[in-house]
Amino acid sequence: MGQLALFLVLPRVNRGIQFKPINVRVWYDDKYTHKIEYRQNDPQAEKAIKQAHSWNVKPESVKQHFPNAKHGSVLFEVTALKNPDFAKSTITNAKVRNIASDGLILSTTLWRYLHLRGYVNDNHRLTPWGDALAKSLETLEPTVIKHASVPGLYEAVLLAFELLRFHLLHTNNQHPELNGLPMNGTEDEKGSLLLISRCTILLKLRHQANGYTGPLSKNFLTFRSLSSSVRESCRDLFEAIVASLFLYAQADRQRDDYLHIGQSMPFLTDTDVALGIAVKTFLDDINPNESAEQKAVKKDEFQGKFVPYATHFHDDLEIAFDFFNAIHAGVKTLGKEMLHGDKGIWDKAAAYLQLRR
């Protein structure tokens, strides 16, 4: 994604910067090297720019098809492309000019991101990954409406799909040498809880300003570092898309809402690991044969014992469960894009959660 971001911006900067080789190094491997060199007529760069510049959405078209559009929500941008007439109206071969409103800038940035990342094809219709993303977003919508004060739930779904496509959101690479893995049940049950917990690491536990005093997990901190790196790369691409939009003079530059635009794009803030640890600790102590009353007692006792400074623990727990089920709903729609065995792991995890809710 970093290379995509560079290809969108470099053609419009000083030539001294434009053609300077970029040497990439990573902290975990001293021997790793990778060089990024931009050249005019580079096929990857031309493809990225062509895809981005194929989007020109007119405000009247949005108003006609979606009078109550919520620009920048992710849900609107993804589900809007299920309308074939609207999708067709967004395609252009002409130069894009005069995008004025902040809402349309946010939506255009999101549509370009979805196209560059393969959720949308060149006809501006959803690909199988885009359909799966839409299904997950729509499944989560009632939860988002119910908990309207909780930000970032839709963008967490998008991050989950990015992790899925990087083969990071699964039960592999458990790192048993690090403490904090599930302890109870069969190997399948431990794997199911690990997958559920990794999903909820993408959310936040609402907490008082006091320092965190709950359980710890080196294992989950490791996964959180991976998810955080992907989130940062996604954010870089979003910023590059909106920067290129202004660099190519496709949007009005004389404006006073740049800060608002930047703060309204997805992946502005990082997540933490606390909710993932809390979900793992709670579910690991639930026996599926316990009665509903016994489970309710454990839920009521859990906050005071493990996360005493959480402010909305019961709500956050329900959001976490609904979030996992929403991702699972999208995964079930995938065909050859995901191995059958991998889908089976998600089915087992969904069954595991259902018995313990």
mmCIF file of C-alpha atoms in Angstrom:
data_model
loop_
_atom_site.group_PDB
_atom_site.id
_atom_site.type_symbol
_atom_site.label_atom_id
_atom_site.label_comp_id
_atom_site.label_asym_id
_atom_site.label_seq_id
_atom_site.Cartn_x
_atom_site.Cartn_y
_atom_site.Cartn_z
ATOM 1 C CA MET A 1 0.000 0.000 0.000
ATOM 2 C CA GLY A 2 2.898 2.343 0.647
ATOM 3 C CA GLN A 3 4.041 1.985 -2.953
ATOM 4 C CA LEU A 4 0.519 2.729 -4.190
ATOM 5 C CA ALA A 5 0.447 5.848 -2.035
ATOM 6 C CA LEU A 6 3.745 7.051 -3.484
ATOM 7 C CA PHE A 7 2.639 6.440 -7.070
ATOM 8 C CA LEU A 8 -0.412 8.672 -6.541
ATOM 9 C CA VAL A 9 1.577 11.604 -5.190
ATOM 10 C CA LEU A 10 5.004 11.518 -6.854
ATOM 11 C CA PRO A 11 3.931 12.653 -10.377
ATOM 12 C CA ARG A 12 2.919 16.035 -8.936
ATOM 13 C CA VAL A 13 6.006 16.817 -6.832
ATOM 14 C CA ASN A 14 9.422 18.282 -7.640
ATOM 15 C CA ARG A 15 11.397 16.136 -10.095
ATOM 16 C CA GLY A 16 14.325 15.946 -7.681
ATOM 17 C CA ILE A 17 12.085 14.129 -5.233
ATOM 18 C CA GLN A 18 10.060 12.357 -7.905
ATOM 19 C CA PHE A 19 12.920 10.238 -9.251
ATOM 20 C CA LYS A 20 14.911 9.742 -6.053
ATOM 21 C CA PRO A 21 15.100 6.012 -5.181
ATOM 22 C CA ILE A 22 13.446 5.094 -1.875
ATOM 23 C CA ASN A 23 15.219 2.367 0.080
ATOM 24 C CA VAL A 24 12.914 0.446 2.394
ATOM 25 C CA ARG A 25 14.207 -1.222 5.545
ATOM 26 C CA VAL A 26 12.368 -3.094 8.288
ATOM 27 C CA TRP A 27 13.161 -3.215 11.991
ATOM 28 C CA TYR A 28 12.840 -6.993 12.328
ATOM 29 C CA ASP A 29 15.306 -8.057 9.611
ATOM 30 C CA ASP A 30 18.617 -6.248 9.077
ATOM 31 C CA LYS A 31 19.198 -8.101 5.809
ATOM 32 C CA TYR A 32 15.909 -7.118 4.168
ATOM 33 C CA THR A 33 16.107 -4.428 1.486
ATOM 34 C CA HIS A 34 13.609 -3.154 -1.019
ATOM 35 C CA LYS A 35 13.956 -0.256 -3.425
ATOM 36 C CA ILE A 36 11.033 1.779 -4.787
ATOM 37 C CA GLU A 37 11.831 3.732 -7.925
ATOM 38 C CA TYR A 38 9.238 5.813 -9.708
ATOM 39 C CA ARG A 39 9.622 6.253 -13.438
ATOM 40 C CA GLN A 40 7.368 7.923 -15.968
ATOM 41 C CA ASN A 41 5.159 5.393 -17.771
ATOM 42 C CA ASP A 42 5.615 2.908 -14.936
ATOM 43 C CA PRO A 43 2.738 0.444 -15.565
ATOM 44 C CA GLN A 44 1.861 0.095 -11.869
ATOM 45 C CA ALA A 45 1.772 3.849 -11.374
ATOM 46 C CA GLU A 46 -0.245 4.415 -14.542
ATOM 47 C CA LYS A 47 -2.776 1.781 -13.484
ATOM 48 C CA ALA A 48 -3.196 3.295 -10.024
ATOM 49 C CA ILE A 49 -3.622 6.819 -11.385
ATOM 50 C CA LYS A 50 -6.063 5.644 -14.068
ATOM 51 C CA GLN A 51 -8.175 3.832 -11.477
ATOM 52 C CA ALA A 52 -8.216 6.801 -9.118
ATOM 53 C CA HIS A 53 -9.050 9.320 -11.836
ATOM 54 C CA SER A 54 -11.927 7.245 -13.198
ATOM 55 C CA TRP A 55 -14.095 8.512 -10.321
ATOM 56 C CA ASN A 56 -16.068 11.720 -10.814
ATOM 57 C CA VAL A 57 -19.206 11.754 -8.689
ATOM 58 C CA LYS A 58 -21.616 14.606 -9.227
ATOM 59 C CA PRO A 59 -23.467 15.987 -6.194
ATOM 60 C CA GLU A 60 -26.762 15.890 -8.089
ATOM 61 C CA SER A 61 -26.299 12.171 -8.773
ATOM 62 C CA VAL A 62 -25.745 11.480 -5.071
ATOM 63 C CA LYS A 63 -28.770 13.593 -4.148
ATOM 64 C CA GLN A 64 -30.934 11.798 -6.714
ATOM 65 C CA HIS A 65 -30.064 8.284 -5.594
ATOM 66 C CA PHE A 66 -29.230 8.842 -1.912
ATOM 67 C CA PRO A 67 -30.861 11.979 -0.489
ATOM 68 C CA ASN A 68 -29.774 11.038 3.049
ATOM 69 C CA ALA A 69 -26.215 9.995 2.209
ATOM 70 C CA LYS A 70 -23.798 9.865 5.143
ATOM 71 C CA HIS A 71 -20.529 10.795 3.465
ATOM 72 C CA GLY A 72 -17.416 9.192 4.887
ATOM 73 C CA SER A 73 -19.269 6.516 6.849
ATOM 74 C CA VAL A 74 -17.789 3.596 4.808
ATOM 75 C CA LEU A 75 -21.240 1.961 4.896
ATOM 76 C CA PHE A 76 -22.656 4.514 2.455
ATOM 77 C CA GLU A 77 -19.732 4.361 0.057
ATOM 78 C CA VAL A 78 -19.726 0.560 -0.131
ATOM 79 C CA THR A 79 -23.475 -0.047 -0.321
ATOM 80 C CA ALA A 80 -24.041 2.814 -2.784
ATOM 81 C CA LEU A 81 -22.204 0.817 -5.442
ATOM 82 C CA LYS A 82 -24.828 -1.916 -5.228
ATOM 83 C CA ASN A 83 -27.027 0.493 -7.218
ATOM 84 C CA PRO A 84 -26.020 -0.147 -10.878
ATOM 85 C CA ASP A 85 -27.334 3.203 -12.154
ATOM 86 C CA PHE A 86 -25.393 5.160 -9.576
ATOM 87 C CA ALA A 87 -22.229 3.087 -10.108
ATOM 88 C CA LYS A 88 -22.387 3.764 -13.834
ATOM 89 C CA SER A 89 -22.778 7.517 -13.233
ATOM 90 C CA THR A 90 -19.497 7.663 -11.302
ATOM 91 C CA ILE A 91 -17.300 6.616 -14.246
ATOM 92 C CA THR A 92 -15.468 9.249 -16.262
ATOM 93 C CA ASN A 93 -12.734 9.460 -18.882
ATOM 94 C CA ALA A 94 -12.556 13.252 -18.703
ATOM 95 C CA LYS A 95 -10.486 15.391 -16.362
ATOM 96 C CA VAL A 96 -11.986 15.645 -12.907
ATOM 97 C CA ARG A 97 -12.558 19.191 -11.684
ATOM 98 C CA ASN A 98 -14.424 21.278 -9.116
ATOM 99 C CA ILE A 99 -15.170 18.793 -6.337
ATOM 100 C CA ALA A 100 -16.342 21.299 -3.766
ATOM 101 C CA SER A 101 -18.021 19.838 -0.689
ATOM 102 C CA ASP A 102 -16.109 18.136 2.080
ATOM 103 C CA GLY A 103 -18.625 15.275 2.015
ATOM 104 C CA LEU A 104 -18.004 14.529 -1.642
ATOM 105 C CA ILE A 105 -14.246 14.729 -1.105
ATOM 106 C CA LEU A 106 -14.516 12.125 1.665
ATOM 107 C CA SER A 107 -16.719 9.834 -0.404
ATOM 108 C CA THR A 108 -14.555 10.148 -3.515
ATOM 109 C CA THR A 109 -11.492 9.319 -1.436
ATOM 110 C CA LEU A 110 -13.199 6.211 -0.056
ATOM 111 C CA TRP A 111 -14.389 5.061 -3.496
ATOM 112 C CA ARG A 112 -10.897 5.472 -4.909
ATOM 113 C CA TYR A 113 -9.463 3.535 -1.975
ATOM 114 C CA LEU A 114 -11.939 0.685 -2.505
ATOM 115 C CA HIS A 115 -11.034 0.578 -6.206
ATOM 116 C CA LEU A 116 -7.286 0.602 -5.610
ATOM 117 C CA ARG A 117 -7.594 -2.134 -2.995
ATOM 118 C CA GLY A 118 -9.709 -4.440 -5.162
ATOM 119 C CA TYR A 119 -13.111 -4.130 -3.493
ATOM 120 C CA VAL A 120 -14.407 -2.455 -6.658
ATOM 121 C CA ASN A 121 -13.683 -3.305 -10.306
ATOM 122 C CA ASP A 122 -13.110 -1.015 -13.288
ATOM 123 C CA ASN A 123 -16.872 -0.849 -13.900
ATOM 124 C CA HIS A 124 -17.231 0.594 -10.385
ATOM 125 C CA ARG A 125 -19.159 -2.477 -9.241
ATOM 126 C CA LEU A 126 -18.361 -4.479 -6.130
ATOM 127 C CA THR A 127 -16.033 -7.463 -6.501
ATOM 128 C CA PRO A 128 -16.601 -10.605 -4.371
ATOM 129 C CA TRP A 129 -14.475 -9.005 -1.653
ATOM 130 C CA GLY A 130 -16.567 -5.858 -1.974
ATOM 131 C CA ASP A 131 -19.794 -7.858 -1.678
ATOM 132 C CA ALA A 132 -18.455 -9.578 1.443
ATOM 133 C CA LEU A 133 -17.481 -6.210 2.922
ATOM 134 C CA ALA A 134 -20.956 -4.839 2.162
ATOM 135 C CA LYS A 135 -22.597 -7.832 3.825
ATOM 136 C CA SER A 136 -20.555 -7.355 6.996
ATOM 137 C CA LEU A 137 -21.269 -3.615 7.120
ATOM 138 C CA GLU A 138 -24.995 -4.146 6.648
ATOM 139 C CA THR A 139 -25.042 -6.872 9.310
ATOM 140 C CA LEU A 140 -23.370 -4.530 11.789
ATOM 141 C CA GLU A 141 -25.635 -1.561 10.992
ATOM 142 C CA PRO A 142 -28.240 -2.269 13.732
ATOM 143 C CA THR A 143 -25.452 -2.402 16.318
ATOM 144 C CA VAL A 144 -23.993 0.896 15.070
ATOM 145 C CA ILE A 145 -27.431 2.534 15.277
ATOM 146 C CA LYS A 146 -28.018 1.153 18.785
ATOM 147 C CA HIS A 147 -24.613 2.370 19.996
ATOM 148 C CA ALA A 148 -24.444 5.604 18.026
ATOM 149 C CA SER A 149 -21.943 7.180 20.427
ATOM 150 C CA VAL A 150 -19.296 4.527 19.678
ATOM 151 C CA PRO A 151 -17.099 5.715 16.777
ATOM 152 C CA GLY A 152 -15.129 3.715 14.243
ATOM 153 C CA LEU A 153 -17.153 0.495 14.023
ATOM 154 C CA TYR A 154 -17.524 0.529 10.234
ATOM 155 C CA GLU A 155 -13.864 1.331 9.671
ATOM 156 C CA ALA A 156 -12.992 -1.559 12.013
ATOM 157 C CA VAL A 157 -14.877 -3.836 9.608
ATOM 158 C CA LEU A 158 -12.786 -2.493 6.727
ATOM 159 C CA LEU A 159 -9.603 -3.089 8.728
ATOM 160 C CA ALA A 160 -10.719 -6.646 9.478
ATOM 161 C CA PHE A 161 -11.098 -7.337 5.760
ATOM 162 C CA GLU A 162 -7.679 -5.884 5.041
ATOM 163 C CA LEU A 163 -6.217 -8.238 7.655
ATOM 164 C CA LEU A 164 -8.142 -11.125 6.104
ATOM 165 C CA ARG A 165 -6.669 -10.372 2.706
ATOM 166 C CA PHE A 166 -3.163 -10.212 4.181
ATOM 167 C CA HIS A 167 -3.816 -13.633 5.779
ATOM 168 C CA LEU A 168 -3.372 -12.199 9.261
ATOM 169 C CA LEU A 169 -6.866 -12.623 10.735
ATOM 170 C CA HIS A 170 -6.932 -16.359 11.394
ATOM 171 C CA THR A 171 -5.935 -18.941 14.011
ATOM 172 C CA ASN A 172 -2.409 -19.482 12.679
ATOM 173 C CA ASN A 173 0.833 -18.081 14.089
ATOM 174 C CA GLN A 174 -0.322 -18.518 17.663
ATOM 175 C CA HIS A 175 3.153 -17.973 19.171
ATOM 176 C CA PRO A 176 2.711 -20.284 22.179
ATOM 177 C CA GLU A 177 6.000 -18.997 23.578
ATOM 178 C CA LEU A 178 4.158 -15.767 24.466
ATOM 179 C CA ASN A 179 1.737 -15.832 27.377
ATOM 180 C CA GLY A 180 -1.915 -14.880 27.066
ATOM 181 C CA LEU A 181 -3.396 -17.573 24.807
ATOM 182 C CA PRO A 182 -6.770 -19.197 25.617
ATOM 183 C CA MET A 183 -6.318 -21.990 28.151
ATOM 184 C CA ASN A 184 -9.571 -23.963 28.402
ATOM 185 C CA GLY A 185 -11.296 -26.381 26.051
ATOM 186 C CA THR A 186 -10.202 -28.420 23.055
ATOM 187 C CA GLU A 187 -7.662 -27.190 20.511
ATOM 188 C CA ASP A 188 -10.507 -26.203 18.186
ATOM 189 C CA GLU A 189 -12.195 -24.266 20.979
ATOM 190 C CA LYS A 190 -8.970 -22.484 21.867
ATOM 191 C CA GLY A 191 -8.499 -21.591 18.192
ATOM 192 C CA SER A 192 -12.071 -20.288 17.989
ATOM 193 C CA LEU A 193 -11.569 -18.055 21.016
ATOM 194 C CA LEU A 194 -8.275 -16.811 19.609
ATOM 195 C CA LEU A 195 -9.987 -15.787 16.341
ATOM 196 C CA ILE A 196 -12.835 -14.031 18.176
ATOM 197 C CA SER A 197 -10.348 -12.212 20.408
ATOM 198 C CA ARG A 198 -8.198 -11.112 17.467
ATOM 199 C CA CYS A 199 -11.286 -9.583 15.863
ATOM 200 C CA THR A 200 -12.151 -7.647 19.017
ATOM 201 C CA ILE A 201 -8.613 -6.259 19.265
ATOM 202 C CA LEU A 202 -9.744 -4.018 16.386
ATOM 203 C CA LEU A 203 -12.270 -2.337 18.724
ATOM 204 C CA LYS A 204 -11.868 -0.216 21.852
ATOM 205 C CA LEU A 205 -12.759 -0.852 25.483
ATOM 206 C CA ARG A 206 -14.274 2.344 26.831
ATOM 207 C CA HIS A 207 -12.298 3.107 29.976
ATOM 208 C CA GLN A 208 -11.822 5.797 32.579
ATOM 209 C CA ALA A 209 -8.705 7.954 32.416
ATOM 210 C CA ASN A 210 -7.221 5.809 35.188
ATOM 211 C CA GLY A 211 -4.409 3.484 34.214
ATOM 212 C CA TYR A 212 -5.386 0.061 32.916
ATOM 213 C CA THR A 213 -5.371 -2.574 35.689
ATOM 214 C CA GLY A 214 -6.792 -5.591 33.846
ATOM 215 C CA PRO A 215 -5.246 -8.817 32.524
ATOM 216 C CA LEU A 216 -2.269 -8.683 30.164
ATOM 217 C CA SER A 217 -1.254 -10.717 27.116
ATOM 218 C CA LYS A 218 2.048 -10.544 25.244
ATOM 219 C CA ASN A 219 0.449 -12.719 22.595
ATOM 220 C CA PHE A 220 -2.313 -10.221 21.902
ATOM 221 C CA LEU A 221 0.115 -7.311 21.974
ATOM 222 C CA THR A 222 1.996 -9.055 19.172
ATOM 223 C CA PHE A 223 -1.143 -9.305 17.048
ATOM 224 C CA ARG A 224 -2.074 -5.745 17.892
ATOM 225 C CA SER A 225 1.283 -4.561 16.508
ATOM 226 C CA LEU A 226 0.490 -6.337 13.210
ATOM 227 C CA SER A 227 -3.016 -4.901 12.970
ATOM 228 C CA SER A 228 -1.680 -1.462 13.862
ATOM 229 C CA SER A 229 0.903 -1.641 11.057
ATOM 230 C CA VAL A 230 -1.797 -2.520 8.541
ATOM 231 C CA ARG A 231 -4.006 0.292 9.859
ATOM 232 C CA GLU A 232 -1.157 2.776 9.433
ATOM 233 C CA SER A 233 -0.574 1.628 5.841
ATOM 234 C CA CYS A 234 -4.290 1.996 5.097
ATOM 235 C CA ARG A 235 -4.232 5.491 6.561
ATOM 236 C CA ASP A 236 -1.200 6.388 4.442
ATOM 237 C CA LEU A 237 -3.088 5.364 1.317
ATOM 238 C CA PHE A 238 -6.144 7.403 2.324
ATOM 239 C CA GLU A 239 -3.976 10.471 2.890
ATOM 240 C CA ALA A 240 -2.186 9.959 -0.427
ATOM 241 C CA ILE A 241 -5.520 9.716 -2.269
ATOM 242 C CA VAL A 242 -6.883 12.927 -0.794
ATOM 243 C CA ALA A 243 -3.516 14.678 -1.295
ATOM 244 C CA SER A 244 -3.430 13.655 -4.966
ATOM 245 C CA LEU A 245 -6.984 14.917 -5.338
ATOM 246 C CA PHE A 246 -5.772 18.397 -4.408
ATOM 247 C CA LEU A 247 -2.401 18.113 -6.170
ATOM 248 C CA TYR A 248 -4.183 17.364 -9.462
ATOM 249 C CA ALA A 249 -6.538 20.314 -8.835
ATOM 250 C CA GLN A 250 -9.551 18.017 -8.881
ATOM 251 C CA ALA A 251 -11.020 19.684 -5.784
ATOM 252 C CA ASP A 252 -11.328 23.318 -4.752
ATOM 253 C CA ARG A 253 -8.167 24.287 -2.879
ATOM 254 C CA GLN A 254 -9.333 27.557 -1.363
ATOM 255 C CA ARG A 255 -11.070 26.212 1.721
ATOM 256 C CA ASP A 256 -10.885 26.246 5.515
ATOM 257 C CA ASP A 257 -11.936 22.672 6.249
ATOM 258 C CA TYR A 258 -8.689 20.786 5.600
ATOM 259 C CA LEU A 259 -8.432 19.752 9.265
ATOM 260 C CA HIS A 260 -12.006 18.480 9.237
ATOM 261 C CA ILE A 261 -11.352 16.431 6.107
ATOM 262 C CA GLY A 262 -8.206 14.896 7.581
ATOM 263 C CA GLN A 263 -9.888 14.027 10.859
ATOM 264 C CA SER A 264 -12.940 12.543 9.128
ATOM 265 C CA MET A 265 -11.076 9.957 7.057
ATOM 266 C CA PRO A 266 -10.851 6.395 8.393
ATOM 267 C CA PHE A 267 -8.027 5.072 10.573
ATOM 268 C CA LEU A 268 -7.168 8.370 12.245
ATOM 269 C CA THR A 269 -6.705 6.797 15.675
ATOM 270 C CA ASP A 270 -5.199 3.501 16.708
ATOM 271 C CA THR A 271 -7.012 0.774 18.597
ATOM 272 C CA ASP A 272 -5.889 -0.871 21.817
ATOM 273 C CA VAL A 273 -5.696 -4.447 22.972
ATOM 274 C CA ALA A 274 -7.799 -4.196 26.144
ATOM 275 C CA LEU A 275 -11.148 -5.342 24.740
ATOM 276 C CA GLY A 276 -9.569 -8.347 23.031
ATOM 277 C CA ILE A 277 -7.972 -9.429 26.323
ATOM 278 C CA ALA A 278 -11.228 -8.868 28.218
ATOM 279 C CA VAL A 279 -13.245 -10.926 25.717
ATOM 280 C CA LYS A 280 -10.698 -13.762 25.849
ATOM 281 C CA THR A 281 -10.605 -13.797 29.635
ATOM 282 C CA PHE A 282 -14.406 -13.697 29.916
ATOM 283 C CA LEU A 283 -15.229 -16.376 27.335
ATOM 284 C CA ASP A 284 -12.408 -18.650 28.505
ATOM 285 C CA ASP A 285 -14.211 -18.926 31.851
ATOM 286 C CA ILE A 286 -17.652 -19.710 30.381
ATOM 287 C CA ASN A 287 -18.777 -23.319 30.175
ATOM 288 C CA PRO A 288 -21.240 -23.852 27.305
ATOM 289 C CA ASN A 289 -23.318 -26.122 29.560
ATOM 290 C CA GLU A 290 -23.941 -23.378 32.103
ATOM 291 C CA SER A 291 -27.415 -21.896 32.335
ATOM 292 C CA ALA A 292 -28.251 -18.399 31.142
ATOM 293 C CA GLU A 293 -28.506 -17.298 34.777
ATOM 294 C CA GLN A 294 -25.010 -18.620 35.584
ATOM 295 C CA LYS A 295 -23.552 -16.844 32.547
ATOM 296 C CA ALA A 296 -25.283 -13.598 33.578
ATOM 297 C CA VAL A 297 -23.802 -13.829 37.079
ATOM 298 C CA LYS A 298 -20.294 -14.295 35.655
ATOM 299 C CA LYS A 299 -20.805 -11.322 33.349
ATOM 300 C CA ASP A 300 -21.931 -9.123 36.245
ATOM 301 C CA GLU A 301 -18.958 -10.163 38.376
ATOM 302 C CA PHE A 302 -16.360 -9.890 35.623
ATOM 303 C CA GLN A 303 -16.077 -6.103 35.412
ATOM 304 C CA GLY A 304 -15.403 -5.524 39.105
ATOM 305 C CA LYS A 305 -12.814 -8.289 39.174
ATOM 306 C CA PHE A 306 -10.913 -7.702 35.932
ATOM 307 C CA VAL A 307 -11.711 -4.285 34.378
ATOM 308 C CA PRO A 308 -13.013 -2.106 37.234
ATOM 309 C CA TYR A 309 -12.427 1.153 35.376
ATOM 310 C CA ALA A 310 -14.306 0.168 32.217
ATOM 311 C CA THR A 311 -17.229 2.544 31.732
ATOM 312 C CA HIS A 312 -19.518 0.522 29.424
ATOM 313 C CA PHE A 313 -18.243 -3.035 29.704
ATOM 314 C CA HIS A 314 -21.541 -4.848 29.078
ATOM 315 C CA ASP A 315 -22.246 -2.760 25.970
ATOM 316 C CA ASP A 316 -18.687 -3.157 24.691
ATOM 317 C CA LEU A 317 -18.945 -6.919 25.147
ATOM 318 C CA GLU A 318 -22.136 -7.064 23.082
ATOM 319 C CA ILE A 319 -20.577 -4.841 20.409
ATOM 320 C CA ALA A 320 -17.591 -7.205 20.259
ATOM 321 C CA PHE A 321 -19.835 -10.240 19.787
ATOM 322 C CA ASP A 322 -21.940 -8.491 17.129
ATOM 323 C CA PHE A 323 -18.767 -7.337 15.388
ATOM 324 C CA PHE A 324 -17.428 -10.872 15.095
ATOM 325 C CA ASN A 325 -20.770 -12.130 13.790
ATOM 326 C CA ALA A 326 -20.808 -9.343 11.192
ATOM 327 C CA ILE A 327 -17.346 -10.297 9.897
ATOM 328 C CA HIS A 328 -18.436 -13.939 9.805
ATOM 329 C CA ALA A 329 -21.517 -12.995 7.769
ATOM 330 C CA GLY A 330 -19.259 -11.423 5.139
ATOM 331 C CA VAL A 331 -16.791 -14.322 5.152
ATOM 332 C CA LYS A 332 -19.623 -16.759 4.417
ATOM 333 C CA THR A 333 -20.334 -14.991 1.094
ATOM 334 C CA LEU A 334 -16.810 -15.579 -0.224
ATOM 335 C CA GLY A 335 -16.158 -18.360 -2.704
ATOM 336 C CA LYS A 336 -12.760 -19.198 -4.149
ATOM 337 C CA GLU A 337 -11.395 -15.990 -2.619
ATOM 338 C CA MET A 338 -11.040 -17.869 0.675
ATOM 339 C CA LEU A 339 -10.020 -21.472 1.190
ATOM 340 C CA HIS A 340 -12.834 -23.757 2.320
ATOM 341 C CA GLY A 341 -10.829 -24.808 5.357
ATOM 342 C CA ASP A 342 -10.384 -21.203 6.434
ATOM 343 C CA LYS A 343 -14.126 -20.585 6.167
ATOM 344 C CA GLY A 344 -14.714 -23.667 8.308
ATOM 345 C CA ILE A 345 -12.589 -22.120 11.067
ATOM 346 C CA TRP A 346 -14.884 -19.087 11.078
ATOM 347 C CA ASP A 347 -17.963 -21.331 11.233
ATOM 348 C CA LYS A 348 -16.523 -23.162 14.254
ATOM 349 C CA ALA A 349 -15.753 -19.867 15.973
ATOM 350 C CA ALA A 350 -19.298 -18.600 15.360
ATOM 351 C CA ALA A 351 -20.714 -21.797 16.892
ATOM 352 C CA TYR A 352 -18.321 -21.437 19.856
ATOM 353 C CA LEU A 353 -19.519 -17.883 20.508
ATOM 354 C CA GLN A 354 -23.198 -18.739 20.151
ATOM 355 C CA LEU A 355 -22.941 -21.360 22.925
ATOM 356 C CA ARG A 356 -21.340 -18.873 25.328
ATOM 357 C CA ARG A 357 -23.263 -15.661 24.797
#
